Short mmCIF file of C-alpha atoms and ligand atoms in Angstrom, two decimals:
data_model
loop_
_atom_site.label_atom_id
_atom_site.label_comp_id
_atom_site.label_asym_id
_atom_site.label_seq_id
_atom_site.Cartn_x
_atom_site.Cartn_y
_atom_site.Cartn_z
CA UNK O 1 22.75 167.22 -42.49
CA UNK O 2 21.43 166.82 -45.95
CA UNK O 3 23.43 164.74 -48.78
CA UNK O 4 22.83 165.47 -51.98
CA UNK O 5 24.16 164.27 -55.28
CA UNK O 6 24.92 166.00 -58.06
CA UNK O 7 24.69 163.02 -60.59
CA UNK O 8 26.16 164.17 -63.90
CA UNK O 9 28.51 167.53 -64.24
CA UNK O 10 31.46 168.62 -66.59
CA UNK O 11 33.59 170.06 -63.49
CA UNK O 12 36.76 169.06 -65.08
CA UNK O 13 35.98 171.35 -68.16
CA UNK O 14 37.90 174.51 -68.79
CA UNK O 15 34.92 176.71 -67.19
CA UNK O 16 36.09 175.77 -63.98
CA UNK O 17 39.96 176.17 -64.40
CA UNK O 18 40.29 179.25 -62.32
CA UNK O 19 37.97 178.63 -59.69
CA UNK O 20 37.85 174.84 -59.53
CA UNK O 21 38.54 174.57 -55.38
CA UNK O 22 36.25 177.59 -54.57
CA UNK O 23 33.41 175.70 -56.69
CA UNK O 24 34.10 172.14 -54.61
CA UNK O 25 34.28 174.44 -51.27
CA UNK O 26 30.75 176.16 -52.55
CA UNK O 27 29.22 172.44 -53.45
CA UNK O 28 30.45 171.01 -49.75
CA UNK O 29 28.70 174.07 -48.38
CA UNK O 30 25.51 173.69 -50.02
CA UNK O 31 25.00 169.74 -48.85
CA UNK O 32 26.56 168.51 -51.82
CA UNK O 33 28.74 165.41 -51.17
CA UNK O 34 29.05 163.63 -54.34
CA UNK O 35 29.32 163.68 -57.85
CA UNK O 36 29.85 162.21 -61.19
CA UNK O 37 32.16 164.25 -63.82
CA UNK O 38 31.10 162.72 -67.24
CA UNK O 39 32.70 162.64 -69.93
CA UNK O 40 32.23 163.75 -73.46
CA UNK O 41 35.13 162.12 -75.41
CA UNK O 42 38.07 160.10 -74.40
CA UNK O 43 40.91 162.06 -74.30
CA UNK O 44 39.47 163.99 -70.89
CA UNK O 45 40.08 160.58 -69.48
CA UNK O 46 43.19 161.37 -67.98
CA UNK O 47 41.90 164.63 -66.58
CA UNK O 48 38.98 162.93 -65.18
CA UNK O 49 40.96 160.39 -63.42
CA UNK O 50 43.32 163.04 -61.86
CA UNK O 51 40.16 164.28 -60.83
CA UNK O 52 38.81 161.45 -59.03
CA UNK O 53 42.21 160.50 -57.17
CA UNK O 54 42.57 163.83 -55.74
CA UNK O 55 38.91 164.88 -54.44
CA UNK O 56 36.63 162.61 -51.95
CA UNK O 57 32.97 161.83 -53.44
CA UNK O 58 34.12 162.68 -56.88
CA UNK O 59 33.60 159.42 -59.56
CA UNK O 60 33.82 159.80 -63.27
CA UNK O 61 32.25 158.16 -66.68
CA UNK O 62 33.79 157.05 -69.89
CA UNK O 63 32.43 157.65 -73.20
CA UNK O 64 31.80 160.22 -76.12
CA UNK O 65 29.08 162.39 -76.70
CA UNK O 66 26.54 161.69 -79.78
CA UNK O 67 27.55 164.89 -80.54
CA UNK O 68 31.21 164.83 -80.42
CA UNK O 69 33.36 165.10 -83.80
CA UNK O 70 36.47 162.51 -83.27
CA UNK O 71 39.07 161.04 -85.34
CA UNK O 72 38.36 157.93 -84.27
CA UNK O 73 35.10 156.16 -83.35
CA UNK O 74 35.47 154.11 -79.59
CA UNK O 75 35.57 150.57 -79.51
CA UNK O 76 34.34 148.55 -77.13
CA UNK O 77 37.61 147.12 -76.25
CA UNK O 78 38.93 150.53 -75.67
CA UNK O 79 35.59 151.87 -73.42
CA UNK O 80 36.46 148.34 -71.55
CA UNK O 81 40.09 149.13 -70.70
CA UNK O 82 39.25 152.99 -69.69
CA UNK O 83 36.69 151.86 -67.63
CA UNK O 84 38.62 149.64 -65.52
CA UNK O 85 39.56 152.02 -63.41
CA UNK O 86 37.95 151.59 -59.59
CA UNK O 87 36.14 155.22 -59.76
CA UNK O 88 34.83 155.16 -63.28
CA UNK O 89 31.25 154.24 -62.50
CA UNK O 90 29.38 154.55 -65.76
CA UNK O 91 29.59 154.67 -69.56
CA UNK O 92 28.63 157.56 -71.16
CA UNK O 93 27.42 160.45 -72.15
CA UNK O 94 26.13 158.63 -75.10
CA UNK O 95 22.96 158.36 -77.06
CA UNK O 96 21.22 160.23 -79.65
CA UNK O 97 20.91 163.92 -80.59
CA UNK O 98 19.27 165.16 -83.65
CA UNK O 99 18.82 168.70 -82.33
CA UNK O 100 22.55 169.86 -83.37
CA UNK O 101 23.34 166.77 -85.48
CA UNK O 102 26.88 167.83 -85.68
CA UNK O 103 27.55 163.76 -85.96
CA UNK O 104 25.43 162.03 -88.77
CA UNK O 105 22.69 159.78 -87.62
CA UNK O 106 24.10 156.57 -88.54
CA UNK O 107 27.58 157.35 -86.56
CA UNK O 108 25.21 158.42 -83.60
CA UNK O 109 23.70 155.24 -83.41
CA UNK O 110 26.58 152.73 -83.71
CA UNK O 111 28.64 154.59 -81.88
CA UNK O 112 25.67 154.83 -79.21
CA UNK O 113 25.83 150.78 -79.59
CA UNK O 114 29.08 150.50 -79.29
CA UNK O 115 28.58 152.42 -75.86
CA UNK O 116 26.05 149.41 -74.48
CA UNK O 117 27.87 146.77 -75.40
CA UNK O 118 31.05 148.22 -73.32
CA UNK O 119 28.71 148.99 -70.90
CA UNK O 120 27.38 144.92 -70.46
CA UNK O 121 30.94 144.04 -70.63
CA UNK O 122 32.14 145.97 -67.60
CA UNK O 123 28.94 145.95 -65.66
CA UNK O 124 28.07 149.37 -65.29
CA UNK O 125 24.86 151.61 -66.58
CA UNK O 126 24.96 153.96 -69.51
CA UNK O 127 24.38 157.72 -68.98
CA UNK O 128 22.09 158.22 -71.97
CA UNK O 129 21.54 162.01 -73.27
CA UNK O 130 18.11 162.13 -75.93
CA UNK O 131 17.82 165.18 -77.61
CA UNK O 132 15.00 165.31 -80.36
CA UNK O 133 15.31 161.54 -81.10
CA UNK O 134 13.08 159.82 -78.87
CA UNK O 135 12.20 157.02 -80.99
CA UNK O 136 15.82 155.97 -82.18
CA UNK O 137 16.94 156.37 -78.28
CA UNK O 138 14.50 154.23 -77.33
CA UNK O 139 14.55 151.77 -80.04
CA UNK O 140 18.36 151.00 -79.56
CA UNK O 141 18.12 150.78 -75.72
CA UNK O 142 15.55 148.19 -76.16
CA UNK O 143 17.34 146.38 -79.17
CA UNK O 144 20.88 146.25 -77.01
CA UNK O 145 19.06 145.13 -73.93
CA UNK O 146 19.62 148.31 -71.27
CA UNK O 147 17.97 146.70 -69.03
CA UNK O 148 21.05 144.39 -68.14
CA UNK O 149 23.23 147.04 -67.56
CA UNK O 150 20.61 149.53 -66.46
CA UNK O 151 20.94 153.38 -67.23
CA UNK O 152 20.34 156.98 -66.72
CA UNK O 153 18.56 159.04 -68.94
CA UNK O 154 19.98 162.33 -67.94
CA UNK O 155 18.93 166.16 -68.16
CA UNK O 156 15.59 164.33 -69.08
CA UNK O 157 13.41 166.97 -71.29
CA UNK O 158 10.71 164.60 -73.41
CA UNK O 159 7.51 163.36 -72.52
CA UNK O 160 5.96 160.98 -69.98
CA UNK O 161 5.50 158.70 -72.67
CA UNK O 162 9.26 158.87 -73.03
CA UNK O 163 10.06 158.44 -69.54
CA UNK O 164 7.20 156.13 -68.91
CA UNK O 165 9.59 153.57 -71.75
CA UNK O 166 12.58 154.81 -69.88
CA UNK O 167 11.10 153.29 -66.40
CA UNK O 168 9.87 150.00 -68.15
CA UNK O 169 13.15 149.28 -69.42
CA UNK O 170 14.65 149.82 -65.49
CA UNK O 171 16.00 153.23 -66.28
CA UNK O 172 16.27 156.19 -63.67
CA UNK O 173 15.31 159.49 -64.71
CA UNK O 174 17.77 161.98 -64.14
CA UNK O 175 16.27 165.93 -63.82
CA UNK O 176 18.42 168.97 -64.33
CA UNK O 177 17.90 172.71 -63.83
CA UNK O 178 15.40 173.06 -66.78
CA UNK O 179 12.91 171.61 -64.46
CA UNK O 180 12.70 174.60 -62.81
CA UNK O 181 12.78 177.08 -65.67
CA UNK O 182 9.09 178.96 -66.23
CA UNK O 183 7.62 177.54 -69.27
CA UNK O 184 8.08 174.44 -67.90
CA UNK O 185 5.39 172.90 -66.45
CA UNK O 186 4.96 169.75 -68.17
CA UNK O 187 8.47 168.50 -67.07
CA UNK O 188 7.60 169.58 -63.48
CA UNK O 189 4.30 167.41 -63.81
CA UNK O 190 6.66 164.24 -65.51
CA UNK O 191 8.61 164.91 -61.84
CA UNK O 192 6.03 164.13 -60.02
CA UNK O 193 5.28 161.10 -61.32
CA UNK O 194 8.78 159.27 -61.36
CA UNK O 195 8.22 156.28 -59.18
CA UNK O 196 10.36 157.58 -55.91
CA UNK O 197 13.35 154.89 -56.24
CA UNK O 198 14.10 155.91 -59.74
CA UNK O 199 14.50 159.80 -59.78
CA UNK O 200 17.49 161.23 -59.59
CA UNK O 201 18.84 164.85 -60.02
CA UNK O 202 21.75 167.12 -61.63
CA UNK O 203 23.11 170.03 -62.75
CA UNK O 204 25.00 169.39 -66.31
CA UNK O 205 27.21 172.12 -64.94
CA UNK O 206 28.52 174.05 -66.61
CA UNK O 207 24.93 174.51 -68.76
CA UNK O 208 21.77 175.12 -67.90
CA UNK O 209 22.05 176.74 -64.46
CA UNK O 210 18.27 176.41 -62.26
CA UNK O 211 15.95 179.33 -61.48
CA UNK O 212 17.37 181.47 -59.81
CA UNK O 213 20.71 181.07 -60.98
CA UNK O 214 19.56 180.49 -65.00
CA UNK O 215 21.67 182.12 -67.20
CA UNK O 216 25.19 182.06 -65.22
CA UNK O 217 27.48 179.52 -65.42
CA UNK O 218 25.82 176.37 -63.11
CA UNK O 219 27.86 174.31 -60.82
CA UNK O 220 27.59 171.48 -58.51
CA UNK O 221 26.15 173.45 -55.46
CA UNK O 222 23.11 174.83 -57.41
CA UNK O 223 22.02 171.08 -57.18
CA UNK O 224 20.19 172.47 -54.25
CA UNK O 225 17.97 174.13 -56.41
CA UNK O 226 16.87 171.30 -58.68
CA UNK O 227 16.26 169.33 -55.91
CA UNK O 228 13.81 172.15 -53.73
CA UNK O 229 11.59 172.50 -56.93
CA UNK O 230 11.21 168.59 -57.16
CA UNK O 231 10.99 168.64 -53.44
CA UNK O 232 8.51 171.24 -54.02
CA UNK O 233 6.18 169.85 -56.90
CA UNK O 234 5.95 166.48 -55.13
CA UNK O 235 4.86 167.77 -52.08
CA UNK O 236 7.50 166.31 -50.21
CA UNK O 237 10.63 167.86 -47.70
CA UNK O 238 13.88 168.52 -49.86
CA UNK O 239 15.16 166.62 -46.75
CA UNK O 240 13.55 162.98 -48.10
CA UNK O 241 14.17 164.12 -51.61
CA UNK O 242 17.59 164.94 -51.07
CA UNK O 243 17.92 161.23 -49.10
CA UNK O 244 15.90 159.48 -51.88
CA UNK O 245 17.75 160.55 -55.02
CA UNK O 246 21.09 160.63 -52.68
CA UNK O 247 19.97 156.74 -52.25
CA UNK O 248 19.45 156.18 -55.98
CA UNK O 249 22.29 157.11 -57.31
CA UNK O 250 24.43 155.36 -54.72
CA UNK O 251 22.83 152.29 -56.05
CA UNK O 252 23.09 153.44 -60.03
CA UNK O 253 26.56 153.57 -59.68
CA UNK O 254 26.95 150.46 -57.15
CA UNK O 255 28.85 152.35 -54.69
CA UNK O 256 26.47 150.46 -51.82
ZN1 LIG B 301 23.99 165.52 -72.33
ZN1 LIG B 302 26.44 166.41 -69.97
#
């Protein structure tokens, strides 16, 4: 039986609040046996955790979204203490979108520090989102050292150049359903050329549903699709892509 994992969705958001055990029935169904809910600012940390103590194969992340308007910026004493807890597994979302910019660039990028730092203290990778800032994402992960608390770059959408610094800093490369979507051939070429022990795969539910879902709202068991058009493009059976990037992100998030 195939295992897949669905390495970064938003299952606890409000999307799925009249269907949430239907859409964890649908995901066992489909071969899905794990995933990580991340989070986008800190007060879903009590939702998340809830979560995690109630459903099998379910972790969550800490953090808040570059894009995310707070009161209060995170500290790295307070992403320390949240993170304590035995199924948070990562740090994160966090990094650097200039796409929306709802968060000035400055903010973005010590908050997006502030996210590393926690993330050396407790020992566990960041979950890095890059939107339209390549060069600042990449310039910060080097300058706070990623690669000694090793990350994801997630829903990656940039260039092999991109993910080519991503793998030489130790990164994984996380794809979502836009690899599938038409226009997108370059991304499905980047796919192919992951180095096998450092691709992994997602959904971002509830965004960006995969061909031939696109355009309803995505969840966990459409992970399936993501991983047949990787499978697909790299000429190999979803069966070994499923167990690779199953294998990968058990080791991302040191559950093995
Ligand atoms: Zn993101
Ligand atoms: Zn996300």
């Amino acid at each position: 039986m195939m295992a897949l994992f669905d390495s970064h969705c938003h299952i606890d958001f409000e999307q799925f609040n009249d269907d949430r055990d239907d859409v964890f029935a649908r995901m066992r169904d489909a071969g899905v046996t794990r995933l990580v809910a991340v989070s986008v600012e800190l007060e879903q940390t009590p939702r998340l955790i809830d979560l995690v103590e109630s459903h099998y194969g379910v972790w969550f992340s800490v953090g808040v979204h570059p894009n995310h308007g707070v009161d209060h910026e995170p500290t790295v004493d307070q992403l320390c203490k949240l993170a304590g807890h035995e199924k948070c597994v990562a740090i994160g979302e966090s990094g650097m979108d200039f796409f929306r910019a709802n968060v000035d660039p400055k903010t973005q990028e010590q908050r997006f520090r502030t996210h590393i730092r926690a993330a050396h203290a407790v020992n566990k990778p960041v979950i890095v989102h890059m939107r339209d800032a390549d060069d600042a994402t990449l310039r910060i992960l080097k300058e706070e050292n990623i690669a000694g608390c090793g990350g994801i770059m997630h829903c990656f959408s940039s260039t092999c150049k991109a993910a080519r610094q991503a793998l030489d800093m130790g990164m994984s490369i996380s794809f979502s359903g836009n690899v599938t979507f038409k226009r997108n051939d370059e991304l499905r070429n980047i796919a192919t050329q992951i180095p096998e022990d450092s691709i992994l795969i997602e959904t971002d539910a509830p965004y960006l549903a995969p061909v031939p879902m696109r355009g309803k709202r995505n969840e966990p068991a459409f992970v399936k699709h993501v991983a047949e058009c990787i499978a697909e493009v790299r000429g190999i059976s979803v069966e070994h892509l499923a167990d690779i990037t199953t294998a990968n992100a058990l080791k991302r998030f040191q559950l093995i």
